[in-house]
Coordinates of C-alpha atoms in Angstrom, one line a residue:
X1 CA -54.2 -21.5 -9.1
X2 CA -50.8 -22.4 -7.8
X3 CA -49.5 -21.7 -4.3
X4 CA -47.1 -18.7 -4.2
X5 CA -44.2 -19.2 -1.8
X6 CA -43.4 -16.4 0.7
X7 CA -40.1 -14.4 0.4
X8 CA -37.2 -15.8 2.3
X9 CA -35.1 -13.3 4.2
X10 CA -31.4 -13.4 4.5
X11 CA -31.4 -14.6 8.1
X12 CA -33.8 -17.5 7.2
X13 CA -31.2 -19.1 5.0
X14 CA -29.4 -22.3 6.2
X15 CA -26.3 -21.4 8.2
X16 CA -24.0 -23.1 5.7
X17 CA -25.4 -20.9 2.9
X18 CA -25.3 -17.8 5.0
X19 CA -21.6 -18.4 5.8
X20 CA -20.8 -18.7 2.1
X21 CA -22.4 -15.3 1.6
X22 CA -20.5 -13.7 4.5
X23 CA -17.1 -15.4 3.9
X24 CA -16.0 -13.1 0.9
X25 CA -16.6 -9.9 2.9
X26 CA -13.6 -8.0 4.3
X27 CA -13.3 -7.1 8.0
X28 CA -14.9 -3.7 7.7
X29 CA -18.0 -5.1 5.9
X30 CA -18.3 -7.9 8.5
X31 CA -18.3 -5.3 11.3
X32 CA -21.1 -3.4 9.6
X33 CA -23.1 -6.6 8.9
X34 CA -22.6 -7.6 12.6
X35 CA -24.5 -4.4 13.7
X36 CA -27.6 -5.1 11.6
X37 CA -29.3 -7.8 13.7
X38 CA -28.8 -10.4 16.4
X39 CA -28.9 -13.3 14.1
X40 CA -26.0 -12.0 11.8
X41 CA -24.1 -10.9 14.9
X42 CA -24.3 -14.4 16.4
X43 CA -23.3 -15.9 13.1
X44 CA -20.2 -13.8 12.8
X45 CA -19.3 -14.0 16.5
X46 CA -19.5 -17.8 16.5
X47 CA -17.4 -18.3 13.3
X48 CA -13.7 -18.7 14.0
X49 CA -12.9 -18.0 10.4
X50 CA -14.9 -14.8 10.2
X51 CA -13.5 -13.6 13.6
X52 CA -10.0 -14.4 12.2
X53 CA -10.6 -12.1 9.3
X54 CA -11.7 -9.3 11.7
X55 CA -8.6 -10.0 13.9
X56 CA -6.2 -9.7 11.0
X57 CA -7.7 -6.3 10.1
X58 CA -7.6 -5.2 13.7
X59 CA -3.9 -6.0 14.2
X60 CA -3.3 -4.9 10.5
X61 CA -1.5 -8.1 9.7
X62 CA -1.5 -10.7 6.9
X63 CA -0.8 -14.4 7.4
X64 CA 2.4 -15.8 5.7
X65 CA 3.8 -19.3 5.5
X66 CA 3.3 -22.4 3.3
X67 CA 1.4 -24.4 6.0
X68 CA -0.9 -21.6 7.1
X69 CA -3.8 -23.1 5.0
X70 CA -3.7 -26.3 7.1
X71 CA -3.9 -24.5 10.5
X72 CA -7.4 -24.3 12.0
X73 CA -8.7 -20.7 12.3
X74 CA -8.9 -20.9 16.1
X75 CA -5.2 -21.8 16.3
X76 CA -4.4 -18.9 13.9
X77 CA -6.3 -16.5 16.0
X78 CA -4.5 -17.6 19.1
X79 CA -1.1 -17.3 17.5
X80 CA -2.0 -13.8 16.1
X81 CA -2.9 -12.6 19.6
X82 CA 0.2 -14.2 21.1
X83 CA 2.3 -12.5 18.5
X84 CA 0.9 -9.1 19.4
X85 CA 1.1 -9.9 23.2
X86 CA 4.8 -10.8 22.9
X87 CA 5.6 -7.4 21.4
X88 CA 3.4 -5.7 24.0
X89 CA 5.2 -7.5 26.9
X90 CA 8.6 -7.4 25.3
X91 CA 8.8 -11.1 25.5
X92 CA 11.3 -13.0 23.3
X93 CA 11.6 -16.7 22.7
X94 CA 15.3 -17.1 21.9
X95 CA 18.5 -15.3 21.1
X96 CA 21.1 -16.1 18.5
X97 CA 24.4 -14.5 17.6
X98 CA 25.6 -13.6 14.1
X99 CA 28.9 -15.0 12.9
X100 CA 31.9 -12.7 12.8
X101 CA 31.9 -12.5 9.0
X102 CA 28.7 -10.5 9.1
X103 CA 30.5 -7.3 10.2
X104 CA 30.7 -5.2 7.1
X105 CA 29.9 -1.5 7.2
X106 CA 27.3 -1.9 4.4
X107 CA 24.3 -4.1 5.4
X108 CA 20.7 -4.8 4.8
X109 CA 18.0 -6.6 6.8
X110 CA 15.1 -7.5 4.5
X111 CA 12.5 -10.3 4.5
X112 CA 14.1 -12.2 7.3
X113 CA 17.6 -12.2 5.7
X114 CA 20.5 -10.1 6.9
X115 CA 23.2 -9.2 4.3
X116 CA 26.6 -7.6 4.9
X117 CA 29.2 -6.6 2.3
X118 CA 32.7 -7.9 3.2
X119 CA 36.0 -7.3 1.4
X120 CA 35.3 -9.7 -1.5
X121 CA 32.0 -11.2 -0.7
X122 CA 28.5 -10.4 0.3
X123 CA 27.5 -12.6 3.2
X124 CA 23.9 -13.5 4.0
X125 CA 22.2 -15.1 7.0
X126 CA 18.6 -16.2 7.1
X127 CA 17.6 -15.5 10.7
X128 CA 15.5 -17.9 12.6
X129 CA 11.8 -17.2 13.3
X130 CA 9.9 -18.1 16.4
X131 CA 8.9 -21.5 14.9
X132 CA 12.5 -22.4 13.8
X133 CA 15.3 -23.9 15.7
X134 CA 18.2 -21.6 16.8
X135 CA 20.2 -22.5 13.6
X136 CA 21.3 -19.9 11.2
X137 CA 21.4 -20.6 7.5
X138 CA 24.4 -18.7 6.0
X139 CA 25.8 -18.4 2.5
X140 CA 28.1 -16.0 0.6
X141 CA 28.4 -14.6 -3.0
X142 CA 31.7 -13.2 -4.4
X143 CA 31.9 -9.6 -5.6
X144 CA 34.7 -7.5 -7.0
X145 CA 35.5 -5.2 -4.2
X146 CA 37.3 -2.7 -6.5
X147 CA 34.2 -1.9 -8.5
X148 CA 31.3 -2.7 -6.2
X149 CA 29.3 0.3 -4.9
X150 CA 26.1 -0.9 -3.3
X151 CA 23.7 -3.8 -3.0
X152 CA 20.2 -4.7 -1.9
X153 CA 17.9 -7.7 -2.3
X154 CA 14.3 -8.9 -2.2
X155 CA 14.0 -12.3 -0.5
X156 CA 10.4 -12.7 -1.7
X157 CA 11.5 -12.5 -5.3
X158 CA 14.9 -14.3 -4.8
X159 CA 16.5 -11.1 -6.3
X160 CA 20.0 -9.8 -5.5
X161 CA 20.9 -6.4 -7.0
X162 CA 24.6 -5.4 -7.0
X163 CA 25.7 -2.0 -8.2
X164 CA 29.2 -1.7 -9.7
X165 CA 31.2 0.9 -11.6
X166 CA 30.8 0.6 -15.4
X167 CA 33.9 -0.8 -17.3
X168 CA 33.3 2.0 -19.8
X169 CA 32.4 5.3 -18.0
X170 CA 32.1 7.1 -21.3
X171 CA 28.9 5.3 -22.1
X172 CA 27.3 4.9 -18.7
X173 CA 28.4 5.2 -15.1
X174 CA 27.1 2.1 -13.3
X175 CA 26.2 -1.5 -14.0
X176 CA 23.3 -2.9 -12.0
X177 CA 23.6 -6.7 -11.9
X178 CA 20.4 -8.7 -11.4
X179 CA 21.1 -12.1 -9.8
X180 CA 19.5 -14.9 -7.8
X181 CA 19.8 -14.3 -4.1
X182 CA 20.1 -18.1 -3.6
X183 CA 22.5 -19.0 -6.3
X184 CA 24.2 -15.8 -7.6
X185 CA 23.3 -16.8 -11.1
X186 CA 21.5 -14.4 -13.5
X187 CA 18.0 -14.0 -12.3
X188 CA 15.7 -16.1 -14.5
X189 CA 13.0 -13.4 -14.6
X190 CA 15.4 -10.6 -15.5
X191 CA 14.8 -9.3 -19.0
X192 CA 18.5 -8.2 -19.0
X193 CA 21.3 -9.4 -16.8
X194 CA 22.7 -5.9 -16.4
X195 CA 21.0 -2.5 -16.3
X196 CA 22.9 0.6 -17.3
X197 CA 22.6 3.6 -15.0
X198 CA 23.2 7.1 -16.3
X199 CA 23.4 5.9 -19.8
X200 CA 24.6 8.8 -22.0
X201 CA 22.1 7.9 -24.8
X202 CA 19.2 8.3 -22.4
X203 CA 20.2 11.4 -20.4
X204 CA 21.6 13.2 -23.4
X205 CA 24.5 14.5 -21.4
X206 CA 28.0 13.5 -20.9
X207 CA 28.8 12.5 -17.3
X208 CA 32.0 14.2 -16.2
X209 CA 32.1 13.0 -12.6
X210 CA 30.0 11.1 -10.1
X211 CA 31.1 12.5 -6.7
X212 CA 28.2 11.5 -4.5
X213 CA 26.9 8.3 -3.1
X214 CA 24.1 6.1 -4.5
X215 CA 21.2 4.2 -3.1
X216 CA 19.3 1.4 -4.8
X217 CA 15.8 0.1 -3.9
X218 CA 13.5 -2.7 -5.0
X219 CA 9.8 -2.3 -5.1
X220 CA 8.0 -5.2 -6.8
X221 CA 8.8 -5.0 -10.5
X222 CA 10.7 -1.7 -10.1
X223 CA 14.3 -1.1 -9.3
X224 CA 15.2 2.5 -8.5
X225 CA 18.5 4.2 -8.0
X226 CA 19.2 7.6 -6.5
X227 CA 22.4 9.3 -7.5
X228 CA 23.7 12.4 -5.8
X229 CA 26.1 15.1 -7.0
X230 CA 26.4 14.2 -10.7
X231 CA 28.6 16.6 -12.7
X232 CA 27.6 16.8 -16.4
X233 CA 29.5 18.3 -19.3
X234 CA 27.8 21.7 -19.0
X235 CA 29.3 22.1 -15.6
X236 CA 26.0 21.6 -13.9
X237 CA 25.7 19.5 -10.7
X238 CA 22.5 17.7 -9.9
X239 CA 20.9 14.7 -8.4
X240 CA 19.2 12.0 -10.5
X241 CA 16.7 9.2 -9.9
X242 CA 16.6 6.4 -12.4
X243 CA 14.0 3.6 -12.4
X244 CA 13.5 0.4 -14.4
X245 CA 10.9 -2.3 -14.8
X246 CA 13.4 -5.1 -14.5
X247 CA 11.2 -8.0 -15.8
X248 CA 10.4 -6.5 -19.2
X249 CA 13.0 -6.0 -21.9
X250 CA 11.2 -2.9 -23.4
X251 CA 9.6 -2.1 -20.0
X252 CA 9.3 1.1 -18.1
X253 CA 12.4 3.2 -17.7
X254 CA 12.8 6.9 -16.8
X255 CA 15.2 9.4 -15.4
X256 CA 14.3 12.4 -13.2
X257 CA 16.8 15.2 -12.8
X258 CA 16.6 17.3 -9.6
X259 CA 18.6 20.4 -10.5
X260 CA 17.9 22.0 -7.1
X261 CA 19.0 18.9 -5.2
X262 CA 17.3 16.1 -3.4
X263 CA 17.8 14.7 0.0
X264 CA 16.1 11.4 -0.3
X265 CA 13.5 9.3 -2.1
X266 CA 11.5 6.4 -0.8
X267 CA 8.7 4.2 -2.1
X268 CA 5.5 4.1 0.0
X269 CA 3.7 1.8 -2.6
X270 CA 4.7 0.1 -5.8
X271 CA 3.3 3.0 -7.8
X272 CA 4.0 5.9 -5.5
X273 CA 7.1 7.5 -3.8
X274 CA 8.1 10.5 -1.7
X275 CA 10.8 12.9 -2.6
X276 CA 12.4 15.1 0.1
X277 CA 14.0 18.1 -1.7
X278 CA 16.8 20.3 -0.3
X279 CA 14.6 23.2 0.4
X280 CA 12.4 21.7 3.1
X281 CA 9.5 20.3 1.1
X282 CA 7.9 16.8 0.6
X283 CA 6.8 15.9 -2.9
X284 CA 4.6 13.0 -3.8
X285 CA 5.0 11.2 -7.2
X286 CA 2.6 8.7 -8.8
X287 CA 3.2 6.3 -11.7
X288 CA -0.1 6.7 -13.5
X289 CA 1.0 6.0 -17.1
X290 CA 3.9 3.7 -17.8
X291 CA 4.5 5.5 -21.1
X292 CA 5.4 8.7 -19.2
X293 CA 7.7 9.6 -16.3
X294 CA 6.1 9.7 -12.8
X295 CA 3.9 12.7 -12.2
X296 CA 4.2 14.9 -9.1
X297 CA 0.8 14.9 -7.5
X298 CA 1.3 17.1 -4.4
X299 CA 3.9 19.3 -2.7
X300 CA 3.9 19.7 1.1
X301 CA 5.8 22.3 3.1
X302 CA 7.7 21.4 6.3
X303 CA 7.2 23.7 9.3
X304 CA 8.7 27.2 8.8
X305 CA 11.9 28.2 10.6
X306 CA 13.3 31.2 12.3
X307 CA 15.5 33.6 10.3
X308 CA 19.1 32.3 9.7
X309 CA 18.0 28.7 10.3
X310 CA 17.5 26.2 7.5
X311 CA 16.9 22.5 6.8
X312 CA 20.2 20.9 6.1
X313 CA 19.3 17.2 5.8
X314 CA 16.2 15.1 5.4
X315 CA 15.7 11.4 4.8
X316 CA 12.9 8.9 5.1
X317 CA 13.0 5.8 7.4
X318 CA 12.6 2.7 5.4
X319 CA 9.4 0.7 6.1
X320 CA 9.9 -2.6 4.3
X321 CA 7.0 -3.9 2.3
X322 CA 6.6 -7.4 3.8
X323 CA 7.4 -10.4 1.7
X324 CA 7.9 -14.1 2.1
X325 CA 11.2 -15.6 3.3
X326 CA 13.9 -16.7 0.9
X327 CA 12.6 -19.7 -1.0
X328 CA 14.2 -22.9 0.2
X329 CA 13.5 -26.5 -0.4
X330 CA 14.0 -27.4 3.2
X331 CA 10.7 -27.3 5.1
X332 CA 12.4 -26.4 8.3
X333 CA 13.1 -23.0 6.7
X334 CA 9.4 -22.3 6.0
X335 CA 7.4 -20.5 8.7
X336 CA 4.3 -22.0 10.1
X337 CA 1.4 -19.4 10.2
X338 CA 3.6 -16.4 10.8
X339 CA 2.3 -12.8 10.4
X340 CA 3.5 -9.8 8.6
X341 CA 2.2 -6.2 8.6
X342 CA -0.5 -5.5 6.1
X343 CA 0.3 -3.3 3.1
X344 CA -3.0 -1.5 3.3
X345 CA -1.5 1.1 5.5
X346 CA 1.8 1.7 7.3
X347 CA 3.9 4.2 9.2
X348 CA 6.2 6.6 7.4
X349 CA 9.1 8.2 9.2
X350 CA 10.8 11.4 8.1
X351 CA 14.0 12.6 9.8
X352 CA 15.3 16.2 9.4
X353 CA 18.1 18.3 10.7
X354 CA 18.1 22.1 11.1
X355 CA 21.2 24.3 11.3
X356 CA 21.6 28.0 12.0
X357 CA 22.2 30.8 14.5
X358 CA 19.4 30.9 17.1
X359 CA 19.8 32.4 20.5
X360 CA 23.5 33.2 20.2
X361 CA 26.0 33.9 17.5
X362 CA 27.1 30.2 17.6
X363 CA 25.7 27.8 15.0
X364 CA 23.2 25.3 16.5
X365 CA 22.3 21.9 15.1
X366 CA 19.2 20.0 15.9
X367 CA 17.6 16.8 14.7
X368 CA 14.0 15.7 14.7
X369 CA 12.0 12.7 13.6
X370 CA 8.3 12.8 12.7
X371 CA 5.8 10.1 11.8
X372 CA 2.7 10.1 9.5
X373 CA 0.4 7.3 8.3
X374 CA 0.5 6.4 4.6
X375 CA -3.3 6.7 4.4
X376 CA -2.9 10.4 5.4
X377 CA -0.6 10.9 2.4
X378 CA -3.4 9.8 0.1
X379 CA -5.8 12.3 1.7
X380 CA -3.2 15.0 1.3
X381 CA -2.9 14.3 -2.4
X382 CA -6.6 14.9 -2.8
X383 CA -6.5 18.0 -0.7
X384 CA -3.7 19.5 -2.8
X385 CA -5.5 18.7 -6.0
X386 CA -8.7 20.4 -4.7
X387 CA -6.7 23.4 -3.5
X388 CA -4.1 24.0 -6.2
X389 CA -4.7 21.6 -9.0
X390 CA -1.7 20.1 -10.7
X391 CA 1.7 20.9 -9.1
X392 CA 4.1 23.1 -11.0
X393 CA 7.9 23.6 -10.8
X394 CA 7.8 26.8 -8.6
X395 CA 4.1 26.6 -7.7
X396 CA 2.5 26.6 -4.3
X397 CA 2.9 24.0 -1.6
X398 CA 0.4 22.8 0.9
X399 CA 1.2 24.8 4.0
X400 CA 2.4 23.0 7.1
X401 CA -0.4 24.5 9.2
X402 CA -2.9 22.9 6.7
X403 CA -1.7 19.3 7.0
X404 CA 1.2 18.8 9.5
X405 CA -0.2 19.3 13.1
X406 CA -3.2 17.1 12.6
X407 CA -1.4 14.2 10.8
X408 CA 2.0 13.9 12.4
X409 CA 3.8 13.3 15.7
X410 CA 7.3 14.8 16.2
X411 CA 10.2 13.8 18.5
X412 CA 13.3 15.8 19.3
X413 CA 16.5 13.6 18.8
X414 CA 19.1 14.2 21.5
X415 CA 22.8 14.5 20.6
X416 CA 23.8 11.0 21.6
X417 CA 20.7 9.3 20.3
X418 CA 20.4 7.2 17.2
X419 CA 18.7 9.4 14.6
X420 CA 17.0 6.8 12.5
X421 CA 14.8 4.4 14.5
X422 CA 14.0 0.9 13.1
X423 CA 10.6 0.9 11.5
X424 CA 8.4 -1.9 10.4
X425 CA 4.6 -1.8 9.9
X426 CA 3.3 0.4 12.6
X427 CA 6.1 -0.3 15.1
X428 CA 9.3 1.7 15.9
X429 CA 12.1 0.4 18.0
X430 CA 15.1 2.2 19.4
X431 CA 17.6 2.1 22.2
X432 CA 17.0 4.5 25.1
X433 CA 20.3 6.4 25.5
X434 CA 21.8 7.5 28.7
X435 CA 21.9 11.3 29.1
X436 CA 25.7 11.1 29.1
X437 CA 26.9 11.4 25.6
X438 CA 29.9 9.1 26.2
X439 CA 28.0 6.4 28.0
X440 CA 28.6 2.9 26.6
X441 CA 26.5 1.1 29.2
X442 CA 23.8 -1.4 28.3
X443 CA 20.4 0.3 27.8
X444 CA 16.7 -0.4 27.6
X445 CA 14.8 -0.7 24.3
X446 CA 11.7 1.2 23.5
X447 CA 8.9 0.2 21.2
X448 CA 6.2 2.6 20.0
X449 CA 3.2 1.0 18.2
X450 CA 1.2 3.5 16.2
X451 CA -1.5 1.0 15.0
X452 CA -4.6 3.2 15.2
X453 CA -6.9 0.3 15.9
X454 CA -5.0 -0.7 19.0
X455 CA -4.6 2.9 20.3
X456 CA -8.3 3.6 19.7
X457 CA -9.4 0.6 21.7
X458 CA -6.7 0.7 24.3
X459 CA -9.0 1.6 27.3
X460 CA -11.5 -1.2 26.5
X461 CA -8.9 -4.0 26.7
X462 CA -7.8 -6.1 29.7
X463 CA -4.4 -4.7 30.6
X464 CA -3.7 -6.6 33.8
X465 CA -0.5 -8.3 32.5
X466 CA 0.5 -5.5 30.0
X467 CA 3.5 -3.3 30.1
X468 CA 3.9 0.2 28.9
X469 CA 1.4 3.0 28.5
X470 CA -0.8 4.8 26.0
X471 CA 0.4 8.2 24.8
X472 CA -2.7 9.9 23.3
X473 CA -2.4 12.3 20.4
X474 CA -3.5 15.9 20.7
X475 CA -3.4 19.1 18.8
X476 CA -1.1 21.7 20.3
X477 CA -0.4 25.4 19.9
X478 CA 3.0 25.2 21.5
X479 CA 5.8 26.6 19.3
X480 CA 9.3 25.3 19.9
X481 CA 12.4 27.0 18.7
X482 CA 13.8 27.1 16.0
X483 CA 10.3 26.6 14.4
X484 CA 7.8 29.4 14.0
X485 CA 4.7 27.3 14.0
X486 CA 3.5 24.3 16.1
X487 CA 4.8 20.8 15.3
X488 CA 2.6 17.8 15.3
X489 CA 1.6 15.5 18.2
X490 CA -1.6 14.1 16.7
X491 CA -0.8 10.4 16.5
X492 CA -1.5 8.2 19.5
X493 CA 0.8 5.3 20.2
X494 CA 1.4 2.5 22.6
X495 CA 4.8 2.7 24.2
X496 CA 6.6 -0.3 25.8
X497 CA 10.0 -0.1 27.5
X498 CA 12.0 -3.3 28.1
X499 CA 12.9 -4.2 31.6
X500 CA 16.1 -6.0 30.4
X501 CA 19.2 -4.0 29.4
X502 CA 20.9 -4.7 26.1
X503 CA 24.4 -3.9 25.0
X504 CA 23.4 -2.2 21.7
X505 CA 24.0 0.9 19.7
X506 CA 21.6 0.4 16.8
X507 CA 18.6 -1.8 16.1
X508 CA 16.9 -3.3 13.0
X509 CA 13.5 -4.9 13.1
X510 CA 11.1 -7.0 11.1
X511 CA 7.8 -8.8 11.9
X512 CA 9.2 -11.0 14.6
X513 CA 12.8 -10.1 15.2
X514 CA 14.9 -7.4 16.7
X515 CA 18.5 -7.3 15.4
X516 CA 20.9 -5.7 18.0
X517 CA 24.0 -4.1 16.6
X518 CA 27.0 -3.0 18.5
X519 CA 29.1 -0.3 16.8
X520 CA 32.7 0.6 17.7
X521 CA 33.9 4.1 17.8
X522 CA 35.2 4.0 14.3
X523 CA 31.6 3.1 13.2
X524 CA 32.4 -0.5 12.3
X525 CA 30.5 -3.5 13.8
X526 CA 32.6 -5.0 16.6
X527 CA 32.9 -8.8 17.3
X528 CA 29.8 -10.9 16.8
X529 CA 29.2 -11.5 20.5
X530 CA 27.4 -8.2 20.5
X531 CA 25.4 -8.7 17.3
X532 CA 22.4 -10.7 18.5
X533 CA 18.9 -11.4 17.2
X534 CA 16.1 -11.3 19.7
X535 CA 13.3 -13.4 18.2
X536 CA 9.9 -12.5 19.4
X537 CA 7.1 -15.0 19.9

């Protein structure tokens, strides 16, 4: 009778084979496996690669850069921690100044590229990263200033989108040109070189007048355009959102008409976006079936207001989905093991203003900003579905008391403060304004980091050389006028204030840079000496 071998347990496998089993696991599974026994704990703790996977999840970052694969895991871990430490200490490696041509009133800062619309050109500058030299890479593309309306771009896809008035407004209102960001030629992946916005054949109405402004966004394969105050032939005025799948000739296209008005719309994922309507509500839309328009999946109420007070404006703060830098053949323009925020979760900012008569007969105006995690939005969709089922036009909304206080943190915006903070990943940066409204003195910058992993473990870390403080979230029952129910202060955050003073009115930010903008009293950017990039480590 043959000898029967005994069963081999997992921990008895050779270390090389055990590593191959653990390597495909994500950070959350590795943390769970680590708790099972001393052998697996030691295996994970002694592996730089597995620790690197856990570190990336902890800091909620993803590695970017063409040479990252050649960098040892131990070096990547060190750079990742240095990257976070530089933000925490407000340390920067270098400063550079934008050229004077980058002073247009319409500008974008996406994927490490700053673009600004001039009189007859759109000027672009690829800003240096911490691994680059101090050189700026600049280029320009001509545009027709008499017809151009708006522009945006996606450096990761080498896509430039330019919105212009249609040459024949009887058929459609706007042309959307799809070009290469690098060459200004027709984009090779575009199914059509020009998309038609508010095409009469699609909306089945004649556009009489377009009196409002427009906003165009790129989200992966989708291009969306929000159009305000559109007058149609029946005399009705409404706001429209139109969206295209720009890579497929017969791809996805739809138009949503908001007859009650819309304040803003912003994507939080490639298949999901938020709509802020004009009546103080947040609506969540989901693209579930590309043969149909997006479906509203939930409606959320904002906090209720006193009598004679109403929401007058609401908009979202853009949190850019990270992408690679502009493709370039020169290796000096490629980052080495840089880090971008993970798309698994992110911070969402919503800015609102309220107007009305409060304590006196005079009309008061107040502004607020509040923040919520995208992961909470997903939870609220499920809660709405369980509570009310499918949303309807005039159906119920999820009450603020049900979702707001436990998922958001609010800030009152002072009269002389910038309303819209710069937002990227989980970080928010803004200048701290002097109480004097007319003060033009240099000021400190403040960074708030809402990464829940960092705030949750803040007290366990060595903070001997750290700056700033932890502001812990809490539920509150305090009611502040003009609201009639408590606002939210549930999200914890790490706050850092710079020791250095900066001559700045506005800020823009990405994964490793802060762009400082100085604005003159007529709201145009002033000479380039004030427009600097602070490059973090």
